[in-house]
Amino acid sequence: MNETHFLNCRHNLLQLMEEGVAIITSAPAKIRSNDTEYSYRQNSDFYYLCGFNEDNALLVLIKTSESTKTILFVEAYNDEHALWNGARLGVEGARARFSVDEVYASSEYGGMIKEILREHVNLYIDLYCDSPRIVEAKGAAQALHSMRGIKRHVRSIRDVTYLIRSLRLIKSDEEIATIRQAIAITAEAHHEAMKVCQPMMREYQLQAAMSYIFLNSGAVSEAYGAIVAGGNNANTLHYVDNREELRDGDLVLIDAACEWELYASDITRTFPINGKFSNAQREIYEKVLEVQLRVIEAIKPGIKRDYLQTYSEELLCDALIALGILSGERETLMEVKAHKKYAPHGIGHWMGLDVHDPCPYVDESGESLAFVSGMVMTIEPGLYFRADDESVPECYRGIGIRIEDNILVTQEGHENLSAMIAKSVEEIEGMCQN
Ligand code: GLY
Ligand code: MN
Ligand code: MN
């Protein structure tokens, strides 16, 4: 991601703001155990606006009727930190690297914040963030409020995240290229899992084969905890134990993907552990696949996300009727949500800097958003039949299938960004036999 991208993002946020000051904080470093930390993951909103990837930093955007200004506060370079954890960029380094107007040490923020807020009426923050820096800003606004001789003071504390996340909804060409890179690595990892899978392996061994591809390709992190679920484990939607043996004759559902430069991919494939679908598995698989293909086909600018959700539920309901699991009229079954027992989750979600990108799903009047070119969404229908569910024919019990791809809305319609990953029964069986 180059500086022009971040400059554009900040410019777009300033356009959405009324006059005032926005403060966005970096993510805090988090302790994993005693004195060791989790590997650092930047706050996506903060990264989106500046690309700075260290903790204890702040971005301040100031807008007046005449001008705008961006200030980055960063942790100063420190020899001790450089020795143990690596060199921080520091104030000079950040000044040279980032095209913000001013850079200061984070230690100066407390002394400057009152001056920064002076005469501003709007303060934009993450309302749900309990960062001490945000508390300090509110304290400074309050102190200014009770000072005599100040003509204007903060009268409105507003949510900055809604504005940022509305912008994050539409990906730039550079963001799309970054997502493509994450998907390319993830594609290789899913193909590797299909190739190496054998009965009696453990679920974590498949995960390890994929993790090797991620790391060896330079993708330092998964986009979320991998789900490698053999047999009935696929019916636990967020199964992350990944410790059981993979049994001959079962399917394995793998929902795993890497992130690249903080941008996610999110891919699920379900395939036979021994490389060959049984008749019952194939029957369900082809139903889920048909639903997925038809939903993807419907994606184009102007289509509302709510419509896609309802459409996918209708198709899943039809599939359940065709499989003999539900009986009756689709409309009546949908009314009582009979399909939800076997298809309990939504059709998909926005994806970007977060795997579940927290961008709005509805407009300000509460209406479902219509697709616009540049949006990226997952399409991930699934059918789940628990091993102990006597409401389904015995041959279907213990089968859980989800198929998930990442779809870009384009001006012409859509592009399946993960179309290169084996998905038809023939492609999957072919890949498993490699
Ligand atoms: N991997 C999480 C999801 O599919 O939403
Ligand atoms: Mn997903
Ligand atoms: Mn997923």
GROMACS .gro file of C-alpha atoms in nm, residues 62-285:
model
  224
   62ILE     CA    1  -0.804   1.841   1.233
   63LYS     CA    2  -1.053   2.019   1.011
   64THR     CA    3  -1.136   2.389   1.024
   65SER     CA    4  -1.327   2.602   0.776
   66GLU     CA    5  -0.997   2.700   0.613
   67SER     CA    6  -0.768   2.402   0.638
   68THR     CA    7  -0.698   2.046   0.742
   69LYS     CA    8  -0.404   1.896   0.930
   70THR     CA    9  -0.293   1.543   1.016
   71ILE     CA   10  -0.070   1.469   1.314
   72LEU     CA   11   0.083   1.130   1.390
   73PHE     CA   12   0.206   1.057   1.742
   74VAL     CA   13   0.450   0.765   1.762
   75GLU     CA   14   0.648   0.597   2.036
   76ALA     CA   15   0.999   0.744   2.038
   77TYR     CA   16   1.297   0.533   1.935
   78ASN     CA   17   1.448   0.366   2.240
   79ASP     CA   18   1.778   0.171   2.259
   80GLU     CA   19   1.644  -0.075   2.516
   81HIS     CA   20   1.338  -0.157   2.305
   82ALA     CA   21   1.559  -0.186   1.996
   83LEU     CA   22   1.780  -0.440   2.177
   84TRP     CA   23   1.496  -0.663   2.297
   85ASN     CA   24   1.215  -0.615   2.046
   86GLY     CA   25   1.361  -0.440   1.744
   87ALA     CA   26   1.396  -0.077   1.649
   88ARG     CA   27   1.089   0.143   1.647
   89LEU     CA   28   1.063   0.386   1.358
   90GLY     CA   29   1.065   0.678   1.602
   91VAL     CA   30   0.971   1.040   1.533
   92GLU     CA   31   1.240   1.104   1.272
   93GLY     CA   32   1.176   0.775   1.094
   94ALA     CA   33   0.800   0.835   1.085
   95ARG     CA   34   0.851   1.190   0.958
   96ALA     CA   35   1.061   1.055   0.672
   97ARG     CA   36   0.827   0.764   0.591
   98PHE     CA   37   0.475   0.904   0.628
   99SER     CA   38   0.321   1.198   0.446
  100VAL     CA   39   0.137   1.337   0.746
  101ASP     CA   40   0.173   1.707   0.828
  102GLU     CA   41   0.338   1.668   1.168
  103VAL     CA   42   0.489   1.388   1.378
  104TYR     CA   43   0.548   1.399   1.754
  105ALA     CA   44   0.643   1.153   2.023
  106SER     CA   45   0.341   0.991   2.191
  107SER     CA   46   0.475   1.122   2.522
  108GLU     CA   47   0.395   1.474   2.400
  109TYR     CA   48   0.030   1.401   2.331
  110GLY     CA   49  -0.089   1.461   2.689
  111GLY     CA   50   0.068   1.808   2.691
  112MET     CA   51  -0.067   1.901   2.347
  113ILE     CA   52  -0.421   1.765   2.342
  114LYS     CA   53  -0.584   2.060   2.516
  115GLU     CA   54  -0.430   2.299   2.264
  116ILE     CA   55  -0.533   2.076   1.975
  117LEU     CA   56  -0.897   2.074   2.092
  118ARG     CA   57  -0.914   2.446   2.170
  119GLU     CA   58  -1.193   2.623   1.978
  120HIS     CA   59  -1.323   2.301   1.819
  121VAL     CA   60  -1.688   2.201   1.859
  122ASN     CA   61  -1.677   1.840   1.737
  123LEU     CA   62  -1.461   1.561   1.875
  124TYR     CA   63  -1.464   1.238   1.671
  125ILE     CA   64  -1.352   0.924   1.854
  126ASP     CA   65  -1.432   0.555   1.878
  127LEU     CA   66  -1.711   0.585   2.136
  128TYR     CA   67  -1.656   0.230   2.257
  129CYS     CA   68  -1.278   0.255   2.297
  130ASP     CA   69  -1.151   0.272   2.653
  131SER     CA   70  -0.796   0.375   2.557
  132PRO     CA   71  -0.642   0.607   2.819
  133ARG     CA   72  -0.555   0.844   2.531
  134ILE     CA   73  -0.923   0.884   2.445
  135VAL     CA   74  -1.009   0.932   2.812
  136GLU     CA   75  -0.739   1.203   2.819
  137ALA     CA   76  -0.896   1.374   2.517
  138LYS     CA   77  -1.238   1.376   2.683
  139GLY     CA   78  -1.077   1.513   2.999
  140ALA     CA   79  -0.910   1.790   2.797
  141ALA     CA   80  -1.242   1.876   2.629
  142GLN     CA   81  -1.407   1.893   2.970
  143ALA     CA   82  -1.130   2.117   3.109
  144LEU     CA   83  -1.168   2.353   2.812
  145HIS     CA   84  -1.543   2.355   2.865
  146SER     CA   85  -1.507   2.497   3.213
  147MET     CA   86  -1.240   2.755   3.119
  148ARG     CA   87  -1.342   3.116   3.082
  149GLY     CA   88  -1.232   3.307   2.773
  150ILE     CA   89  -1.280   3.017   2.530
  151LYS     CA   90  -1.529   3.112   2.261
  152ARG     CA   91  -1.604   2.764   2.131
  153HIS     CA   92  -1.573   2.431   2.301
  154VAL     CA   93  -1.653   2.066   2.226
  155ARG     CA   94  -2.028   2.031   2.224
  156SER     CA   95  -2.051   1.706   2.040
  157ILE     CA   96  -1.856   1.383   2.081
  158ARG     CA   97  -1.916   1.174   1.772
  159ASP     CA   98  -1.841   0.825   1.650
  160VAL     CA   99  -1.552   0.829   1.406
  161THR     CA  100  -1.567   0.455   1.338
  162TYR     CA  101  -1.894   0.476   1.145
  163LEU     CA  102  -1.738   0.726   0.905
  164ILE     CA  103  -1.417   0.523   0.860
  165ARG     CA  104  -1.606   0.198   0.814
  166SER     CA  105  -1.838   0.351   0.556
  167LEU     CA  106  -1.524   0.432   0.360
  168ARG     CA  107  -1.377   0.086   0.417
  169LEU     CA  108  -1.682  -0.061   0.246
  170ILE     CA  109  -1.553   0.035  -0.099
  171LYS     CA  110  -1.208  -0.107  -0.169
  172SER     CA  111  -0.952   0.079  -0.378
  173ASP     CA  112  -0.765  -0.101  -0.657
  174GLU     CA  113  -0.467  -0.134  -0.426
  175GLU     CA  114  -0.674  -0.290  -0.152
  176ILE     CA  115  -0.823  -0.535  -0.401
  177ALA     CA  116  -0.473  -0.627  -0.522
  178THR     CA  117  -0.373  -0.694  -0.160
  179ILE     CA  118  -0.678  -0.914  -0.102
  180ARG     CA  119  -0.595  -1.101  -0.424
  181GLN     CA  120  -0.250  -1.175  -0.285
  182ALA     CA  121  -0.398  -1.315   0.039
  183ILE     CA  122  -0.635  -1.531  -0.166
  184ALA     CA  123  -0.358  -1.658  -0.396
  185ILE     CA  124  -0.165  -1.792  -0.096
  186THR     CA  125  -0.480  -1.932   0.063
  187ALA     CA  126  -0.567  -2.108  -0.265
  188GLU     CA  127  -0.231  -2.283  -0.262
  189ALA     CA  128  -0.283  -2.385   0.101
  190HIS     CA  129  -0.630  -2.535   0.035
  191HIS     CA  130  -0.494  -2.730  -0.262
  192GLU     CA  131  -0.208  -2.856  -0.047
  193ALA     CA  132  -0.456  -2.976   0.217
  194MET     CA  133  -0.653  -3.167  -0.048
  195LYS     CA  134  -0.333  -3.325  -0.179
  196VAL     CA  135  -0.183  -3.438   0.151
  197CYS     CA  136  -0.504  -3.546   0.326
  198GLN     CA  137  -0.516  -3.915   0.425
  199PRO     CA  138  -0.740  -4.113   0.659
  200MET     CA  139  -0.596  -4.137   1.012
  201MET     CA  140  -0.418  -3.803   0.993
  202ARG     CA  141  -0.506  -3.557   1.266
  203GLU     CA  142  -0.699  -3.240   1.188
  204TYR     CA  143  -0.404  -3.030   1.311
  205GLN     CA  144  -0.176  -3.200   1.061
  206LEU     CA  145  -0.385  -3.060   0.776
  207GLN     CA  146  -0.375  -2.723   0.950
  208ALA     CA  147   0.004  -2.752   0.973
  209ALA     CA  148   0.033  -2.823   0.600
  210MET     CA  149  -0.163  -2.505   0.532
  211SER     CA  150   0.026  -2.297   0.789
  212TYR     CA  151   0.350  -2.396   0.620
  213ILE     CA  152   0.225  -2.250   0.292
  214PHE     CA  153   0.109  -1.932   0.466
  215LEU     CA  154   0.438  -1.872   0.645
  216ASN     CA  155   0.657  -1.987   0.360
  217SER     CA  156   0.478  -1.739   0.135
  218GLY     CA  157   0.538  -1.452   0.376
  219ALA     CA  158   0.185  -1.434   0.515
  220VAL     CA  159   0.271  -1.396   0.880
  221SER     CA  160  -0.078  -1.448   1.016
  222GLU     CA  161  -0.397  -1.639   0.961
  223ALA     CA  162  -0.693  -1.408   0.904
  224TYR     CA  163  -0.881  -1.599   1.181
  225GLY     CA  164  -0.843  -1.921   1.375
  226ALA     CA  165  -0.846  -2.211   1.129
  227ILE     CA  166  -1.137  -2.454   1.135
  228VAL     CA  167  -1.031  -2.804   1.030
  229ALA     CA  168  -1.332  -3.018   1.108
  230GLY     CA  169  -1.350  -3.386   1.020
  231GLY     CA  170  -1.688  -3.561   0.998
  232ASN     CA  171  -1.944  -3.448   1.253
  233ASN     CA  172  -1.711  -3.174   1.384
  234ALA     CA  173  -1.814  -2.970   1.079
  235ASN     CA  174  -2.151  -2.925   1.249
  236THR     CA  175  -1.988  -2.710   1.516
  237LEU     CA  176  -1.973  -2.385   1.322
  238HIS     CA  177  -1.672  -2.238   1.499
  239TYR     CA  178  -1.489  -2.565   1.569
  240VAL     CA  179  -1.126  -2.470   1.632
  241ASP     CA  180  -0.996  -2.762   1.842
  242ASN     CA  181  -0.859  -2.931   1.530
  243ARG     CA  182  -0.725  -3.227   1.729
  244GLU     CA  183  -0.924  -3.529   1.617
  245GLU     CA  184  -0.837  -3.808   1.381
  246LEU     CA  185  -0.967  -3.781   1.023
  247ARG     CA  186  -1.171  -4.091   0.942
  248ASP     CA  187  -1.190  -4.283   0.617
  249GLY     CA  188  -1.528  -4.218   0.456
  250ASP     CA  189  -1.585  -3.879   0.627
  251LEU     CA  190  -1.563  -3.531   0.482
  252VAL     CA  191  -1.337  -3.261   0.621
  253LEU     CA  192  -1.451  -2.899   0.626
  254ILE     CA  193  -1.164  -2.651   0.619
  255ASP     CA  194  -1.240  -2.285   0.680
  256ALA     CA  195  -0.892  -2.133   0.687
  257ALA     CA  196  -0.717  -1.840   0.522
  258CYS     CA  197  -0.428  -1.601   0.565
  259GLU     CA  198  -0.402  -1.226   0.575
  260TRP     CA  199  -0.161  -1.030   0.361
  261GLU     CA  200  -0.049  -0.685   0.472
  262LEU     CA  201  -0.341  -0.696   0.719
  263TYR     CA  202  -0.600  -0.772   0.449
  264ALA     CA  203  -0.799  -1.093   0.494
  265SER     CA  204  -0.910  -1.379   0.281
  266ASP     CA  205  -1.180  -1.619   0.404
  267ILE     CA  206  -1.217  -1.951   0.225
  268THR     CA  207  -1.399  -2.274   0.303
  269ARG     CA  208  -1.375  -2.599   0.115
  270THR     CA  209  -1.524  -2.935   0.214
  271PHE     CA  210  -1.377  -3.249   0.062
  272PRO     CA  211  -1.362  -3.627   0.118
  273ILE     CA  212  -1.082  -3.745   0.345
  274ASN     CA  213  -1.019  -4.048   0.124
  275GLY     CA  214  -1.049  -3.843  -0.194
  276LYS     CA  215  -1.385  -3.976  -0.314
  277PHE     CA  216  -1.733  -3.841  -0.226
  278SER     CA  217  -1.989  -4.103  -0.119
  279ASN     CA  218  -2.328  -4.080  -0.289
  280ALA     CA  219  -2.490  -3.910   0.010
  281GLN     CA  220  -2.201  -3.665   0.052
  282ARG     CA  221  -2.204  -3.583  -0.315
  283GLU     CA  222  -2.579  -3.525  -0.315
  284ILE     CA  223  -2.557  -3.267  -0.037
  285TYR     CA  224  -2.236  -3.116  -0.171
   0.00000   0.00000   0.00000
